[in-house]
Amino acid sequence: MTDVTDPLLPELLRLAQDAARRAGELLRDGRPADLAVAATKSSPIDVVTEMDIAAEKLITDVISEQRPDDGFLGEEGASSEGTSGIRWVVDPLDGTVNYLYGLPTWSVSIAAERDGERIVGVVAAPMRGETYHAVLGGGAWATGAWEGERRLAVRPAPPLDQALVSTGFNYVAEVKAHQAEVARRLIPLLRDIRRGGSAAVDLCDVAAGRLDGYYERGLNAWDVAAGDLIAREAGALTGGRPGEAPSRDLTVAGTPGVFEPLQRHLETFGAWHD
Ligand code: IPD
Ligand code: CA
Ligand code: CA
């Protein structure tokens, strides 16, 4: 059980906030006008820019300088075990396609795990001027264009047919085709659907009551590590297939009352496979 008075928690939180702020400023202020694709990953549309790589380096440098014994799992290659029991799970730029096109929905996502349990999550969304954070057991909070910190809470659940639910689509065409089929069956059961382009922001929007739910197949640990903790600390339920934790197969988040029917429909529609 995590002790919320443990002084390590605010130390890790402050470090994650500092690294996320600095990476966010680098990404926002340093975006070249002629930003180009540096490499591709799972498919030709799964892109990496020089800025993803620079942001991950900045984050790992900032954290390692203070805590040299911690481990890392970063999307752009950071991978080390560490010896302290703390591991940082980092998506330096979540929403790269939006960033490439100059759309504002992108974020920096940094989580800390202790012995495999997520204890700190920070998601910075610089173009919104907002940053979301949570410590296990301490609630979810946001800073922005207002004084101090604002506590995040999910919105009261509407009936599913009045729920606004976000999702995302994979970079691999075959996976996307099946995801489109799942969305086709789900849309008539909902108020509407959104495709924001940053999984971390989607999860924080559930936390902030800006969405009733969110689901996606094919996510990696760095996409959800921070946002999942923030959503749960704001009162959301999160999971994967029924009875399972969020995984690459499926991530579902929602306010209680929306989460359960959403997860049930996704199971019926086979949202976790082709
Ligand atoms: C992507 C975003 C997107 C989601 C994709 C992710 P990236 O992350 O979170 O919203 O739909 O599945 O891969 O590639 O921009 O870090
Ligand atoms: Ca991502
Ligand atoms: Ca990324």
Coordinates of C-alpha atoms and ligand atoms in Angstrom, one line a residue:
M1 CA 0.0 0.0 0.0
T2 CA 1.4 3.4 -1.0
D3 CA 1.8 5.8 1.9
V4 CA 0.6 9.2 0.6
T5 CA 2.8 10.9 3.2
D6 CA 5.9 9.2 1.8
P7 CA 8.3 12.2 0.9
L8 CA 9.5 10.3 -2.2
L9 CA 6.1 10.9 -3.9
P10 CA 6.3 14.8 -4.0
E11 CA 9.9 14.5 -5.0
L12 CA 9.1 12.3 -8.0
L13 CA 6.1 14.5 -8.8
R14 CA 8.2 17.7 -8.8
L15 CA 10.8 16.0 -11.0
A16 CA 8.2 14.7 -13.5
Q17 CA 6.6 18.2 -13.6
D18 CA 9.9 19.9 -14.2
A19 CA 10.9 17.4 -17.0
A20 CA 7.5 17.6 -18.6
R21 CA 7.5 21.5 -18.5
R22 CA 10.9 21.7 -20.0
A23 CA 10.2 19.1 -22.7
G24 CA 6.9 20.9 -23.5
E25 CA 8.7 24.2 -23.9
L26 CA 11.3 22.6 -26.2
L27 CA 8.5 21.1 -28.3
R28 CA 6.4 24.2 -28.4
D29 CA 9.1 26.8 -28.9
G30 CA 11.6 24.7 -30.9
R31 CA 9.3 23.2 -33.5
P32 CA 11.0 23.9 -36.8
A33 CA 8.8 25.5 -39.5
D34 CA 10.0 22.8 -41.9
L35 CA 9.6 19.9 -39.4
A36 CA 10.2 16.6 -41.3
V37 CA 9.8 13.0 -40.6
A38 CA 13.1 11.5 -39.2
A39 CA 12.1 7.8 -39.3
T40 CA 9.1 5.5 -39.4
K41 CA 8.2 2.6 -37.1
S42 CA 5.3 0.1 -37.4
S43 CA 4.1 1.5 -40.8
P44 CA 5.0 4.4 -43.1
I45 CA 2.5 6.7 -41.2
D46 CA 3.9 5.8 -37.8
V47 CA 6.4 8.7 -37.7
V48 CA 9.1 10.0 -35.5
T49 CA 10.6 13.5 -35.8
E50 CA 13.8 14.9 -34.5
M51 CA 11.7 16.6 -31.8
D52 CA 10.4 13.4 -30.4
I53 CA 14.0 12.2 -30.0
A54 CA 15.2 15.5 -28.6
A55 CA 12.4 15.7 -26.0
E56 CA 13.1 12.1 -24.8
K57 CA 16.8 13.0 -24.4
L58 CA 15.9 16.1 -22.4
I59 CA 13.5 14.2 -20.1
T60 CA 15.9 11.4 -19.4
D61 CA 18.8 13.8 -18.8
V62 CA 16.8 16.0 -16.4
I63 CA 15.6 12.9 -14.4
S64 CA 19.0 11.1 -14.4
E65 CA 20.8 14.1 -13.2
Q66 CA 18.7 14.1 -10.0
R67 CA 18.1 10.3 -9.7
P68 CA 20.9 8.4 -11.5
D69 CA 19.8 5.0 -10.2
D70 CA 16.3 5.0 -11.7
G71 CA 15.3 2.9 -14.7
F72 CA 13.5 4.1 -17.9
L73 CA 11.1 2.9 -20.5
G74 CA 10.8 5.5 -23.3
E75 CA 9.1 5.3 -26.6
E76 CA 12.1 6.6 -28.5
G77 CA 14.4 3.9 -27.0
A78 CA 15.2 4.8 -23.4
S79 CA 15.4 1.4 -21.7
S80 CA 17.2 0.6 -18.5
E81 CA 16.4 -1.4 -15.4
G82 CA 18.0 0.9 -12.8
T83 CA 18.7 -0.2 -9.2
S84 CA 16.4 2.1 -7.1
G85 CA 13.1 0.3 -7.7
I86 CA 11.8 3.4 -9.6
R87 CA 11.2 3.2 -13.3
W88 CA 10.1 6.2 -15.5
V89 CA 7.7 5.4 -18.3
V90 CA 7.9 8.2 -20.9
D91 CA 6.2 9.2 -24.1
P92 CA 8.1 12.4 -24.9
L93 CA 5.6 13.5 -27.6
D94 CA 2.1 11.8 -27.6
G95 CA 0.3 13.0 -30.7
T96 CA 3.2 13.2 -33.1
V97 CA 1.0 13.3 -36.2
N98 CA -0.9 16.3 -34.7
Y99 CA 2.4 18.0 -33.9
L100 CA 3.8 17.3 -37.4
Y101 CA 0.7 19.0 -39.0
G102 CA 0.7 21.9 -36.5
L103 CA -2.5 20.8 -34.7
P104 CA -2.5 21.6 -31.0
T105 CA -3.5 18.3 -29.4
W106 CA -0.2 16.8 -28.3
S107 CA 1.4 16.1 -24.9
V108 CA 4.4 15.0 -22.9
S109 CA 3.6 12.0 -20.7
I110 CA 5.8 11.0 -17.8
A111 CA 4.9 8.3 -15.2
A112 CA 6.9 6.9 -12.3
E113 CA 6.5 3.3 -11.2
R114 CA 7.8 1.7 -7.9
D115 CA 8.3 -2.0 -8.1
G116 CA 5.9 -2.1 -11.1
E117 CA 3.1 0.0 -9.4
R118 CA 2.4 3.4 -11.0
I119 CA 2.7 6.1 -8.3
V120 CA 3.1 9.4 -10.2
G121 CA 1.7 10.6 -13.5
V122 CA 2.2 13.9 -15.3
V123 CA 0.7 14.9 -18.7
A124 CA 1.7 18.3 -20.1
A125 CA -0.4 19.8 -22.9
P126 CA 1.5 22.9 -23.8
M127 CA -0.8 24.3 -26.6
R128 CA -3.7 24.2 -24.1
G129 CA -1.5 25.8 -21.4
E130 CA -2.5 22.9 -19.1
T131 CA -0.7 20.2 -17.2
Y132 CA -2.4 17.3 -15.4
H133 CA -0.9 15.3 -12.5
A134 CA -1.7 12.6 -10.0
V135 CA 0.0 10.8 -7.2
L136 CA -1.4 7.4 -6.2
G137 CA -4.1 8.0 -3.5
G138 CA -3.8 11.8 -3.7
G139 CA -6.4 12.7 -6.3
A140 CA -5.9 14.2 -9.8
W141 CA -5.1 17.9 -10.4
A142 CA -4.6 20.4 -13.2
T143 CA -2.7 23.6 -13.5
G144 CA -3.5 26.1 -16.3
A145 CA -4.6 29.7 -16.9
W146 CA -6.0 29.9 -13.4
E147 CA -4.5 30.4 -9.9
G148 CA -3.1 27.3 -8.2
E149 CA -4.2 23.7 -8.8
R150 CA -7.7 22.6 -9.7
R151 CA -8.9 19.2 -8.6
L152 CA -10.1 17.0 -11.5
A153 CA -13.3 14.9 -11.3
V154 CA -15.1 12.8 -13.8
R155 CA -18.5 14.1 -14.9
P156 CA -21.7 12.4 -13.7
A157 CA -22.5 9.5 -16.0
P158 CA -25.2 10.0 -18.7
P159 CA -27.0 7.1 -20.2
L160 CA -24.7 5.5 -22.8
D161 CA -26.6 7.0 -25.7
Q162 CA -25.7 10.5 -24.4
A163 CA -22.1 9.7 -23.8
L164 CA -19.3 11.5 -25.6
V165 CA -16.5 8.9 -26.2
S166 CA -13.1 9.3 -27.7
T167 CA -11.0 6.7 -29.4
G168 CA -7.9 6.3 -31.6
F169 CA -6.8 4.3 -34.6
N170 CA -3.6 2.3 -35.0
Y171 CA -0.9 3.0 -37.6
V172 CA -1.3 -0.5 -39.2
A173 CA -3.9 -0.5 -41.9
E174 CA -5.4 -4.0 -41.1
V175 CA -5.8 -3.0 -37.4
K176 CA -7.4 0.3 -38.5
A177 CA -9.9 -1.4 -40.7
H178 CA -11.2 -3.5 -37.9
Q179 CA -11.2 -0.5 -35.5
A180 CA -13.3 1.3 -38.1
E181 CA -15.8 -1.6 -38.0
V182 CA -16.0 -1.5 -34.2
A183 CA -16.5 2.3 -34.3
R184 CA -19.2 1.9 -37.0
R185 CA -21.1 -0.4 -34.6
L186 CA -20.5 1.8 -31.6
I187 CA -21.3 5.2 -32.9
P188 CA -25.2 4.7 -33.1
L189 CA -25.1 3.7 -29.4
L190 CA -23.4 6.9 -28.3
R191 CA -23.9 10.7 -28.3
D192 CA -20.9 11.0 -30.6
I193 CA -17.3 10.0 -31.0
R194 CA -14.1 12.0 -31.0
R195 CA -10.6 11.3 -32.3
G196 CA -8.3 13.7 -30.5
G197 CA -4.9 12.2 -31.5
S198 CA -3.2 11.9 -28.1
A199 CA -4.1 9.0 -25.9
A200 CA -2.6 10.7 -22.9
V201 CA -4.8 13.8 -23.5
D202 CA -7.9 11.6 -24.0
L203 CA -7.4 10.0 -20.6
C204 CA -6.9 13.4 -19.0
D205 CA -10.1 14.6 -20.7
V206 CA -12.0 11.8 -19.1
A207 CA -10.4 12.8 -15.8
A208 CA -11.5 16.5 -16.3
G209 CA -15.1 15.6 -17.3
R210 CA -14.5 16.7 -20.9
L211 CA -15.3 13.2 -22.1
D212 CA -17.5 10.5 -20.7
G213 CA -15.2 7.7 -22.0
Y214 CA -12.3 6.6 -24.1
Y215 CA -11.1 3.4 -25.6
E216 CA -8.4 2.2 -27.9
R217 CA -6.6 -1.0 -29.1
G218 CA -2.9 -1.3 -29.6
L219 CA -1.6 1.2 -27.1
N220 CA 1.8 0.9 -25.4
A221 CA 2.7 1.4 -21.8
W222 CA 4.1 4.9 -22.5
D223 CA 0.8 6.0 -24.0
V224 CA -1.3 5.2 -20.9
A225 CA 1.0 5.1 -17.9
A226 CA 0.5 8.7 -16.7
G227 CA -3.0 9.2 -18.1
D228 CA -4.4 6.0 -16.6
L229 CA -3.3 7.1 -13.1
I230 CA -4.7 10.6 -13.6
A231 CA -8.1 9.2 -14.9
R232 CA -8.4 6.8 -12.0
E233 CA -7.5 9.4 -9.4
A234 CA -10.2 11.6 -10.8
G235 CA -12.8 8.8 -10.2
A236 CA -12.7 7.1 -13.6
L237 CA -12.7 3.3 -14.0
T238 CA -10.1 1.9 -16.3
G239 CA -9.4 -1.5 -17.7
G240 CA -8.9 -3.7 -20.7
R241 CA -11.1 -6.6 -21.7
P242 CA -13.7 -7.4 -18.9
G243 CA -11.8 -8.3 -15.7
E244 CA -8.4 -7.3 -17.1
A245 CA -6.1 -4.4 -16.7
P246 CA -5.4 -2.0 -19.7
S247 CA -3.1 -3.7 -22.2
R248 CA -2.1 -3.6 -25.8
D249 CA -5.3 -5.6 -26.5
L250 CA -7.6 -2.9 -25.2
T251 CA -7.6 0.2 -23.0
V252 CA -11.0 1.5 -21.8
A253 CA -11.6 4.4 -19.5
G254 CA -14.8 6.0 -18.4
T255 CA -16.9 7.5 -15.7
P256 CA -18.6 4.8 -13.6
G257 CA -21.9 4.1 -15.4
V258 CA -20.3 4.6 -18.8
F259 CA -17.3 2.4 -18.4
E260 CA -19.2 -0.8 -17.8
P261 CA -21.6 -0.7 -20.8
L262 CA -18.8 0.6 -23.0
Q263 CA -16.5 -2.2 -22.0
R264 CA -19.3 -4.7 -22.6
H265 CA -20.1 -3.5 -26.1
L266 CA -16.4 -3.5 -27.0
E267 CA -16.1 -7.1 -25.9
T268 CA -19.2 -8.0 -28.0
F269 CA -17.7 -6.2 -31.0
G270 CA -14.3 -7.9 -30.5
A271 CA -12.5 -4.6 -30.2
W272 CA -9.3 -6.3 -29.1
H273 CA -8.6 -8.3 -32.3
D274 CA -8.9 -8.2 -36.1
Ligands
IPD1 C1 -0.3 7.9 -30.6 C2 -1.4 8.7 -30.1 C3 -2.7 8.5 -30.7 C4 -3.1 7.0 -30.7 C5 -2.0 6.1 -31.2 C6 -0.7 6.4 -30.5 P1 2.2 8.8 -30.7 O1 0.9 8.1 -30.0 O2 -1.6 8.5 -28.7 O3 -3.8 9.2 -30.2 O4 -4.3 6.8 -31.4 O5 -2.4 4.8 -31.0 O6 0.3 5.6 -31.0 O7 2.6 7.8 -31.8 O8 1.7 10.1 -31.3 O9 3.2 8.9 -29.6
CA2 CA 2.0 7.8 -27.9
CA3 CA 5.2 9.4 -29.0

